Short mmCIF file of C-alpha atoms in Angstrom, two decimals:
data_model
loop_
_atom_site.label_atom_id
_atom_site.label_comp_id
_atom_site.label_asym_id
_atom_site.label_seq_id
_atom_site.Cartn_x
_atom_site.Cartn_y
_atom_site.Cartn_z
CA MET N 1 -19.72 -3.23 -23.19
CA ASN N 2 -17.37 -2.02 -20.43
CA LYS N 3 -13.84 -3.37 -20.94
CA GLU N 4 -12.29 -1.70 -17.91
CA LYS N 5 -10.08 -4.15 -16.01
CA ILE N 6 -10.14 -4.53 -12.25
CA ILE N 7 -7.50 -6.05 -9.95
CA CYS N 8 -8.02 -8.17 -6.83
CA ARG N 9 -6.08 -6.25 -4.15
CA LEU N 10 -5.23 -9.49 -2.32
CA CYS N 11 -4.10 -11.99 -4.98
CA GLY N 12 -3.55 -9.72 -8.03
CA LYS N 13 -5.95 -11.48 -10.44
CA THR N 14 -7.37 -9.24 -13.16
CA LYS N 15 -10.80 -9.41 -14.77
CA HIS N 16 -13.17 -7.15 -16.65
CA LYS N 17 -15.63 -5.07 -14.63
CA LYS N 18 -18.57 -6.77 -16.35
CA ASP N 19 -17.57 -10.19 -14.95
CA LYS N 20 -19.61 -11.44 -12.01
CA ASN N 21 -18.47 -12.62 -8.58
CA TRP N 22 -16.26 -9.63 -7.77
CA PHE N 23 -16.77 -7.60 -4.60
CA TYR N 24 -16.29 -3.82 -4.41
CA PHE N 25 -15.46 -2.17 -1.07
CA GLY N 26 -15.08 1.46 -2.16
CA THR N 27 -12.39 3.99 -2.97
CA PHE N 28 -9.60 4.46 -0.43
CA ASN N 29 -6.70 6.88 0.02
CA ILE N 30 -3.46 4.89 0.39
CA ASN N 31 -1.15 7.87 0.96
CA LEU N 32 -0.80 7.84 4.75
CA LYS N 33 1.04 11.18 4.75
CA THR N 34 -2.28 12.97 4.13
CA ASN N 35 -3.67 11.88 7.53
CA LYS N 36 -2.91 14.21 10.43
CA TYR N 37 -4.05 11.59 12.97
CA PHE N 38 -4.56 7.83 13.20
CA TYR N 39 -6.95 6.03 15.52
CA ARG N 40 -5.81 2.85 17.30
CA ILE N 41 -8.51 0.41 18.43
CA ILE N 42 -8.30 -0.42 22.14
CA PHE N 43 -8.58 -4.04 23.31
CA ASP N 44 -9.36 -5.33 26.81
CA LYS N 45 -7.20 -7.84 28.72
CA SER N 46 -8.97 -10.83 27.17
CA GLY N 47 -8.32 -9.58 23.62
CA ASN N 48 -11.83 -8.32 22.83
CA ILE N 49 -12.47 -4.91 21.32
CA LYS N 50 -13.32 -2.45 24.09
CA LYS N 51 -16.60 -0.58 23.61
CA LEU N 52 -17.84 2.68 25.06
CA LYS N 53 -21.12 3.04 26.96
CA ASP N 54 -22.92 4.12 23.79
CA GLY N 55 -21.72 0.98 21.93
CA MET N 56 -19.04 2.70 19.86
CA ILE N 57 -15.57 1.14 19.54
CA ALA N 58 -13.00 2.66 21.94
CA THR N 59 -10.07 4.28 20.11
CA LYS N 60 -6.96 6.27 20.94
CA LYS N 61 -6.02 9.29 18.81
CA ILE N 62 -2.37 9.20 17.64
CA LYS N 63 -0.53 11.99 15.83
CA ASN N 64 0.97 10.95 12.47
CA LYS N 65 4.70 11.83 12.57
CA GLU N 66 4.91 11.61 8.76
CA TYR N 67 2.00 13.99 8.12
CA ASP N 68 2.71 16.31 5.19
CA LYS N 69 0.39 19.28 4.64
CA LYS N 70 1.30 19.32 0.92
CA ALA N 71 0.81 15.57 0.32
CA LYS N 72 -1.77 14.62 -2.28
CA PRO N 73 -4.17 11.69 -1.85
CA ALA N 74 -3.48 8.48 -3.82
CA MET N 75 -6.89 6.93 -4.40
CA ILE N 76 -7.55 3.27 -5.33
CA ASP N 77 -10.68 1.24 -5.96
CA TYR N 78 -10.62 -1.79 -3.68
CA TRP N 79 -11.91 -5.00 -5.32
CA GLU N 80 -11.65 -8.65 -4.26
CA CYS N 81 -12.23 -11.76 -6.38
CA GLU N 82 -14.68 -14.39 -5.15
CA GLU N 83 -11.95 -16.75 -3.86
CA CYS N 84 -10.24 -14.08 -1.73
CA TYR N 85 -13.56 -12.70 -0.48
CA HIS N 86 -14.64 -16.08 0.90
CA GLU N 87 -11.33 -16.87 2.65
#
């Protein structure tokens, strides 16, 4: 029996991993200083996401002013409870 607790990253509820109705989205790095660049999504005048000819989303590359070569990643597992997932 796995007793590891998980936390909903939106509302803060905690449950055991074995409980059902929880949604896992993956592991993410939350230390933004490890990213040399960010990518901003470009929108058209009507507020829709602009797409390239090949169907990819149009982005603009932006240099991260807080980039630190020595920064270490801070990894989290992103979970959501059923209530937050369906909102």
